[in-house]
CSV table of C-alpha atoms in Angstrom, one decimal:
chain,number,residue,atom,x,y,z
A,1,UNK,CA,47.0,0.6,-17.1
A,2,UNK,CA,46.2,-2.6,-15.3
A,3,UNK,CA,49.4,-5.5,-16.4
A,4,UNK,CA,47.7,-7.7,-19.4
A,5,UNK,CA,44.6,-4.9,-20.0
A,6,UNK,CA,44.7,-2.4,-22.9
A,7,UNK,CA,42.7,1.2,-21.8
A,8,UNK,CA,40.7,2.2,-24.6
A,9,UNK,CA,38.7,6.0,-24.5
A,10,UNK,CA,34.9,5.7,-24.5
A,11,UNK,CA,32.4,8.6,-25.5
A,12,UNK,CA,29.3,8.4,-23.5
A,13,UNK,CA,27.6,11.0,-25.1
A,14,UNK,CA,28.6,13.9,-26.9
A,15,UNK,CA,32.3,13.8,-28.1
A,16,UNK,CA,32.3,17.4,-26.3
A,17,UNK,CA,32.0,15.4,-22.6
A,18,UNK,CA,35.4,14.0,-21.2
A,19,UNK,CA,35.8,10.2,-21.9
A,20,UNK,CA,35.8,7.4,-20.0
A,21,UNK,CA,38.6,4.9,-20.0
A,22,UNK,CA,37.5,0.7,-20.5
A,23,UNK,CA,39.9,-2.0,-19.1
A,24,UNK,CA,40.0,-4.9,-22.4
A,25,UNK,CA,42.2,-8.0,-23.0
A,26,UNK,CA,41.3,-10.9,-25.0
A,27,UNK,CA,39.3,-13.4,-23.5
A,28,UNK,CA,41.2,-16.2,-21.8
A,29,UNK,CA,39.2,-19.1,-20.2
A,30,UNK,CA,40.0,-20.6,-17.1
A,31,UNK,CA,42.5,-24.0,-17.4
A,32,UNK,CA,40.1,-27.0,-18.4
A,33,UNK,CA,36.9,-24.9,-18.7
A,34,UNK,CA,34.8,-26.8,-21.1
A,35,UNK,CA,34.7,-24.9,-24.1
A,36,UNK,CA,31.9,-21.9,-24.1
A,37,UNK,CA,30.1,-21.7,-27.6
A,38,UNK,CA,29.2,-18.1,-26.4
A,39,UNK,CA,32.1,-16.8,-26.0
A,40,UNK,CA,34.9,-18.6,-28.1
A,41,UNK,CA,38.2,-17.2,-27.4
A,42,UNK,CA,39.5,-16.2,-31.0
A,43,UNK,CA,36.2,-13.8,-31.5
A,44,UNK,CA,35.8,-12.3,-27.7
A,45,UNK,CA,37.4,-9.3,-26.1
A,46,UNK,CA,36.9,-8.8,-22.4
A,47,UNK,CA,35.7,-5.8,-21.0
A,48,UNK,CA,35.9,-4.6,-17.5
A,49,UNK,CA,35.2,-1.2,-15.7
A,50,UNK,CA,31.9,-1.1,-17.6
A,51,UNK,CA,30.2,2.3,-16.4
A,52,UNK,CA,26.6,2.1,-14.9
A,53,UNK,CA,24.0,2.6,-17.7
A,54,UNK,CA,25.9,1.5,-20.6
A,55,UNK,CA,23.4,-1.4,-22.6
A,56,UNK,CA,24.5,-4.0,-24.9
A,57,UNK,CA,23.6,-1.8,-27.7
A,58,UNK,CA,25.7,0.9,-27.0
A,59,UNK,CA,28.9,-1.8,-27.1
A,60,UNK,CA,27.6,-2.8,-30.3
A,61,UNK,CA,27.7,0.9,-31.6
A,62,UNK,CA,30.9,1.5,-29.7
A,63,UNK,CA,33.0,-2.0,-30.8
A,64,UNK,CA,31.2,-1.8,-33.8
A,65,UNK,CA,32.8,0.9,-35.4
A,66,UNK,CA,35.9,-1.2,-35.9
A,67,UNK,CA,34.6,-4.3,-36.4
A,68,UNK,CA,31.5,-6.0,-36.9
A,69,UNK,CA,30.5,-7.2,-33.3
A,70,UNK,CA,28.1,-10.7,-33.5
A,71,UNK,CA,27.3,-10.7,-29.5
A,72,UNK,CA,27.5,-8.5,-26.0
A,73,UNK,CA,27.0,-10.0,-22.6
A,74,UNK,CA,26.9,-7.8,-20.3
A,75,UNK,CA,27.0,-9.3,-16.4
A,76,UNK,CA,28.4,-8.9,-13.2
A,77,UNK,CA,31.4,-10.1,-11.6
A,78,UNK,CA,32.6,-9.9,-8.1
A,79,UNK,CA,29.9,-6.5,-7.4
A,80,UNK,CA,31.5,-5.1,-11.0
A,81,UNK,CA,29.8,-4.7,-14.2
A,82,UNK,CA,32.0,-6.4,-17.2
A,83,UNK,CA,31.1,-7.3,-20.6
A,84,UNK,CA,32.1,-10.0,-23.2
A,85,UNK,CA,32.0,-8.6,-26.9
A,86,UNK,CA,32.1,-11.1,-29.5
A,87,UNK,CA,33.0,-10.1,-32.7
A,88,UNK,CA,32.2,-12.1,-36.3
A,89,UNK,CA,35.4,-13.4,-37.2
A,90,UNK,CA,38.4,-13.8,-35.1
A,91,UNK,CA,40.4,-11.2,-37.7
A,92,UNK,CA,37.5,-8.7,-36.2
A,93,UNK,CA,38.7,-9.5,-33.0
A,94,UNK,CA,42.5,-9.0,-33.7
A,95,UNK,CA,42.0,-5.6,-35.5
A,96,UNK,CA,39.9,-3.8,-32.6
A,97,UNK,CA,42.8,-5.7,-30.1
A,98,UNK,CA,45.5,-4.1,-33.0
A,99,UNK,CA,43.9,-0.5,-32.8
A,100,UNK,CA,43.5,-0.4,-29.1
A,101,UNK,CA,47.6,-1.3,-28.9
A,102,UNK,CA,48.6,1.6,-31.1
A,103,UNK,CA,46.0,3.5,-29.6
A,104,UNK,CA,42.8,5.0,-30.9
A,105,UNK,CA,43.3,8.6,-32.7
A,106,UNK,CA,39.7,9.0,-31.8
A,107,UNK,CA,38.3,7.4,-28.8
A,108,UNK,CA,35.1,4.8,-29.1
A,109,UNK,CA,31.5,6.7,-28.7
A,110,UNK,CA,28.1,5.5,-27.5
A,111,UNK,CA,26.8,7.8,-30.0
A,112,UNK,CA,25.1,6.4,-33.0
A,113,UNK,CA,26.1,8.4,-36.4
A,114,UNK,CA,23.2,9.5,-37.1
A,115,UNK,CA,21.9,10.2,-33.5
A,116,UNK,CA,20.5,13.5,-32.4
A,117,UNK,CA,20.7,13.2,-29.0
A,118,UNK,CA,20.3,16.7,-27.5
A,119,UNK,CA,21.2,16.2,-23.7
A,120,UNK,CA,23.1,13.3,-22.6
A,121,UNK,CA,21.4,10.2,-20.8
A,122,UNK,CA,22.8,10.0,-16.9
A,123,UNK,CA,25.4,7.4,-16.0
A,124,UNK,CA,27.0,6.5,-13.2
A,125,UNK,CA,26.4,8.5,-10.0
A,126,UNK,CA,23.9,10.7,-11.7
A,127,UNK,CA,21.7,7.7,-13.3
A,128,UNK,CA,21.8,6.0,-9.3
A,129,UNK,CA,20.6,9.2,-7.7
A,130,UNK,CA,17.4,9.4,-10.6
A,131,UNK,CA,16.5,5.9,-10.5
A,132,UNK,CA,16.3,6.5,-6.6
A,133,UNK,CA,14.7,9.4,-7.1
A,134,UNK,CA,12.2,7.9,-10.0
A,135,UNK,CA,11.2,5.3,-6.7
A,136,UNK,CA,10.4,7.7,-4.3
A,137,UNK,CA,6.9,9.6,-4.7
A,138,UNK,CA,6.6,13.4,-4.3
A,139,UNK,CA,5.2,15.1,-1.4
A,140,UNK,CA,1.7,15.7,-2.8
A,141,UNK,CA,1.3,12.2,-3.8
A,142,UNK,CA,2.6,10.7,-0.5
A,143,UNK,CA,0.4,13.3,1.4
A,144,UNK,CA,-2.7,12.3,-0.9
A,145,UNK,CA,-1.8,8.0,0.1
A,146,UNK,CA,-1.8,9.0,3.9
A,147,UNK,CA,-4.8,11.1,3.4
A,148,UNK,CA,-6.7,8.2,2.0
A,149,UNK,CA,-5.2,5.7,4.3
A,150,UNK,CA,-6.0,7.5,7.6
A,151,UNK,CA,-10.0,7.9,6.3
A,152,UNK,CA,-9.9,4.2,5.4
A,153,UNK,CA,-8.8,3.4,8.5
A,154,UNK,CA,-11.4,5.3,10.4
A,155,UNK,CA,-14.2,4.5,7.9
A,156,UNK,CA,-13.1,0.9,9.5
A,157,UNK,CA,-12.9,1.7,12.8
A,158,UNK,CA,-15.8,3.4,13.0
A,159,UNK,CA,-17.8,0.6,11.0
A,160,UNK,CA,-16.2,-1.8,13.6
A,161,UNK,CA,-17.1,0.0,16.2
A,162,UNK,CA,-21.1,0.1,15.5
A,163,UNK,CA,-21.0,-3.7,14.6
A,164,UNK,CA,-19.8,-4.5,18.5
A,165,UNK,CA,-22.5,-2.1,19.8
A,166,UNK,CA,-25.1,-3.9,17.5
A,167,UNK,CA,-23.7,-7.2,18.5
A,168,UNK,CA,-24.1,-6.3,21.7
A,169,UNK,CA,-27.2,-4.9,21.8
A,170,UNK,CA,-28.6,-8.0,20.2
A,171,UNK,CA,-27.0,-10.4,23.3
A,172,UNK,CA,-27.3,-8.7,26.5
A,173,UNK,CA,-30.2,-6.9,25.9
A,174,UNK,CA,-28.8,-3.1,26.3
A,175,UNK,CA,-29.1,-0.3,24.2
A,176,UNK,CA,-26.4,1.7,24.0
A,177,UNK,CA,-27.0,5.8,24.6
A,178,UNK,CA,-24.8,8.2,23.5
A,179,UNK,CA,-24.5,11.6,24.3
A,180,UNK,CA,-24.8,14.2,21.7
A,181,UNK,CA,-24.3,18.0,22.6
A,182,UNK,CA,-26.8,20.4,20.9
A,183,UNK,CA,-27.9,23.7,21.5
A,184,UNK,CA,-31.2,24.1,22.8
A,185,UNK,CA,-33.4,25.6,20.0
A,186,UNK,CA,-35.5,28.7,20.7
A,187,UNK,CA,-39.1,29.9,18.6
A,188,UNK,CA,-39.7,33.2,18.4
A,189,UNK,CA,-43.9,34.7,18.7
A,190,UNK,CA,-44.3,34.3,15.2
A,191,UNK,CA,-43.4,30.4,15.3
A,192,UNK,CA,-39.7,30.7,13.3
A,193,UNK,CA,-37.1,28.6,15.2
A,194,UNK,CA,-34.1,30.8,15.8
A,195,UNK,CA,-30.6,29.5,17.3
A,196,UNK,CA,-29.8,29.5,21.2
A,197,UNK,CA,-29.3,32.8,22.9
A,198,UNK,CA,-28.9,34.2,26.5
A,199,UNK,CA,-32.1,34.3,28.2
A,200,UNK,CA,-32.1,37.9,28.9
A,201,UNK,CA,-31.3,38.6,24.9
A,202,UNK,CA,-34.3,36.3,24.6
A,203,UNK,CA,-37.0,37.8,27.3
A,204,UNK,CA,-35.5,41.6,25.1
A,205,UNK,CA,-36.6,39.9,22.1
A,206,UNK,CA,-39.6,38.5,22.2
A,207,UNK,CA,-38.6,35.1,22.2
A,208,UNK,CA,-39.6,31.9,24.6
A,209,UNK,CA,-38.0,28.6,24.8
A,210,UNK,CA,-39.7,25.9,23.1
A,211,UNK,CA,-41.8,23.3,25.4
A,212,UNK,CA,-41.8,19.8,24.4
A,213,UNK,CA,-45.6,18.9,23.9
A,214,UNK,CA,-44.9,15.3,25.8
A,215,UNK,CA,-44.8,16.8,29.8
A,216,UNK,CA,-45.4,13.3,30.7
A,217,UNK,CA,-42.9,10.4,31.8
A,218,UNK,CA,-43.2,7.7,29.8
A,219,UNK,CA,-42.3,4.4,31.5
A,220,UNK,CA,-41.5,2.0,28.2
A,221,UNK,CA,-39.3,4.8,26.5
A,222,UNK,CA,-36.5,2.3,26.6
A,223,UNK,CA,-36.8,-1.0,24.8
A,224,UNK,CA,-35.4,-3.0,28.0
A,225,UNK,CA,-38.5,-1.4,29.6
A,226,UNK,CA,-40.2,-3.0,27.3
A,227,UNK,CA,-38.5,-6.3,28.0
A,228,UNK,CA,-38.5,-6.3,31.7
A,229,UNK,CA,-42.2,-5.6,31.9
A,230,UNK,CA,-42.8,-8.3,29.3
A,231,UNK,CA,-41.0,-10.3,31.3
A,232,UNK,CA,-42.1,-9.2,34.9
A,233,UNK,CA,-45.5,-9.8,32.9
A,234,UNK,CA,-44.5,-13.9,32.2
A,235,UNK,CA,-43.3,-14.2,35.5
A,236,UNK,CA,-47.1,-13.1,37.0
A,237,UNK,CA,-48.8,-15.5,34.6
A,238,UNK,CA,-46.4,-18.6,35.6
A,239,UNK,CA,-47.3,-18.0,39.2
A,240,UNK,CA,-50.4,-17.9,39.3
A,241,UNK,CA,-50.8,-21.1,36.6
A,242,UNK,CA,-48.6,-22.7,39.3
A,243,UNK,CA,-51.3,-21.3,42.0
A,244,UNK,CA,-54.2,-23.0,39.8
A,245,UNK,CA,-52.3,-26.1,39.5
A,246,UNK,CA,-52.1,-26.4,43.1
A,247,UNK,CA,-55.9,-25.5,43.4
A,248,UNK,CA,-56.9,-28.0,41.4
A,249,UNK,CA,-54.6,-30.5,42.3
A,250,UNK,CA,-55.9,-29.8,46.4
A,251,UNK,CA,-59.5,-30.3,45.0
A,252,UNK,CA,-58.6,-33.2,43.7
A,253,UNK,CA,-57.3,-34.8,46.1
A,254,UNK,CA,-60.5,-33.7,48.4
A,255,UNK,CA,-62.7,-35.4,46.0
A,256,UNK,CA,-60.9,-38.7,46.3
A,257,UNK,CA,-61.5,-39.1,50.2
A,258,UNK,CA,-63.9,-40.7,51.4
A,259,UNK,CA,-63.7,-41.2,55.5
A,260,UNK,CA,-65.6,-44.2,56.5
């Protein structure tokens, strides 16, 4: 036992699971501390070496058994969980302090009477290692997150991707041609378009490649054909408006001498 500290036996669960053992004195305020109405000294029983997972109801089921308990506040001092139990009446308080001195024949319990608990709740180490656990997602769910992030981030970049080539397409004037790999499709002599073959499987067959019915080269097939010779097209019509100008502005000047 720690000097000044009384060890009491406390059921978790089950009386069948060993106990553990709580560290409890009476509460004793620091020297000219103002005077706490939550805790008054005459009613409240410290409690230290609180196991992780015990709640301020189970100390009320626990202390209560002895004594009617008024208040539990459980909070944490120097990384430690304690407790401060405060009972009704200060003779509350000395009769739980009284049976803890001579010693409990039967140690505290968690366990309401009238509980049917089946399996005990996890505390300590074991309630850590689930809350941990209970934080983490499987390995189907976390596959099924990166699934969906890696398509959203190539619906994005993809999306990005044809915005700059429309952006600029629309600037510079350039259309942008991309290469896309197909087979070349073959039509048998009844007309049904088959997939690509060798050529001597075809000629065995019966089967001829498909001519495109446009043989000729078409010279605007690109839209910045079509611009240029628009262009090209200004460009012809300014000159020769500058050509006229300079006609008429020659004439002009003809018509205004007069030698003597």
């Amino acid at each position: 036992e720690t000097p000044s500290y009384l060890s009491v036996p406390l059921h978790l669960h089950h009386k069948s699971t060993p106990p553990v053992f709580l560290h409890i004195r009476s509460h004793a305020p620091a020297p000219g501390a103002a005077f706490d109405p939550e805790r008054p000294s005459d009613r409240t029983v410290f409690v230290a070496g609180l196991p992780l997972g015990v709640t301020e109801e189970d100390m009320y089921t626990a202390c209560g058994v002895l004594s009617p308990v008024d208040a539990v506040l459980i909070e944490r001092m120097n990384g430690a969980r304690v407790a401060h139990v405060v009972f009704e009446t200060s003779q509350g308080m000395k009769k739980f302090m009284g049976a803890a001195r001579k010693g409990l024949s039967t140690p505290l319990s968690c366990v309401k009477m009238d509980s049917n608990e089946a399996s005990p709740r996890p505390n300590g180490l074991k309630k850590m290692i689930m809350e941990h656990r209970s934080r983490l997602p499987g390995n189907d769910v976390l596959q099924r997150q990166t699934d969906a992030w890696i398509m959203g981030f190539e619906a994005e970049r993809d999306q990005k991707r044809k915005d700059e080539e429309a952006q600029m397409e629309m600037e510079e004037g350039w259309t942008l041609v991309t290469s896309k790999k197909s087979r070349a499709k073959t039509v048998s002599s009844s007309g049904v378009v088959v997939g690509s073959i060798a050529k001597g499987r075809a000629a065995s067959l019966g089967i001829q490649k498909s001519i495109s019915k446009k043989n000729s080269i078409v010279d605007d097939f690109y839209r910045f054909q079509k611009r240029e010779h628009h262009r090209n097209q200004l460009l012809e019509l300014r000159e020769q408006f500058e050509d006229d100008k300079r006609k008429v502005a020659k004439l002009k000047a003809a018509r205004k001498f007069r030698p003597t």
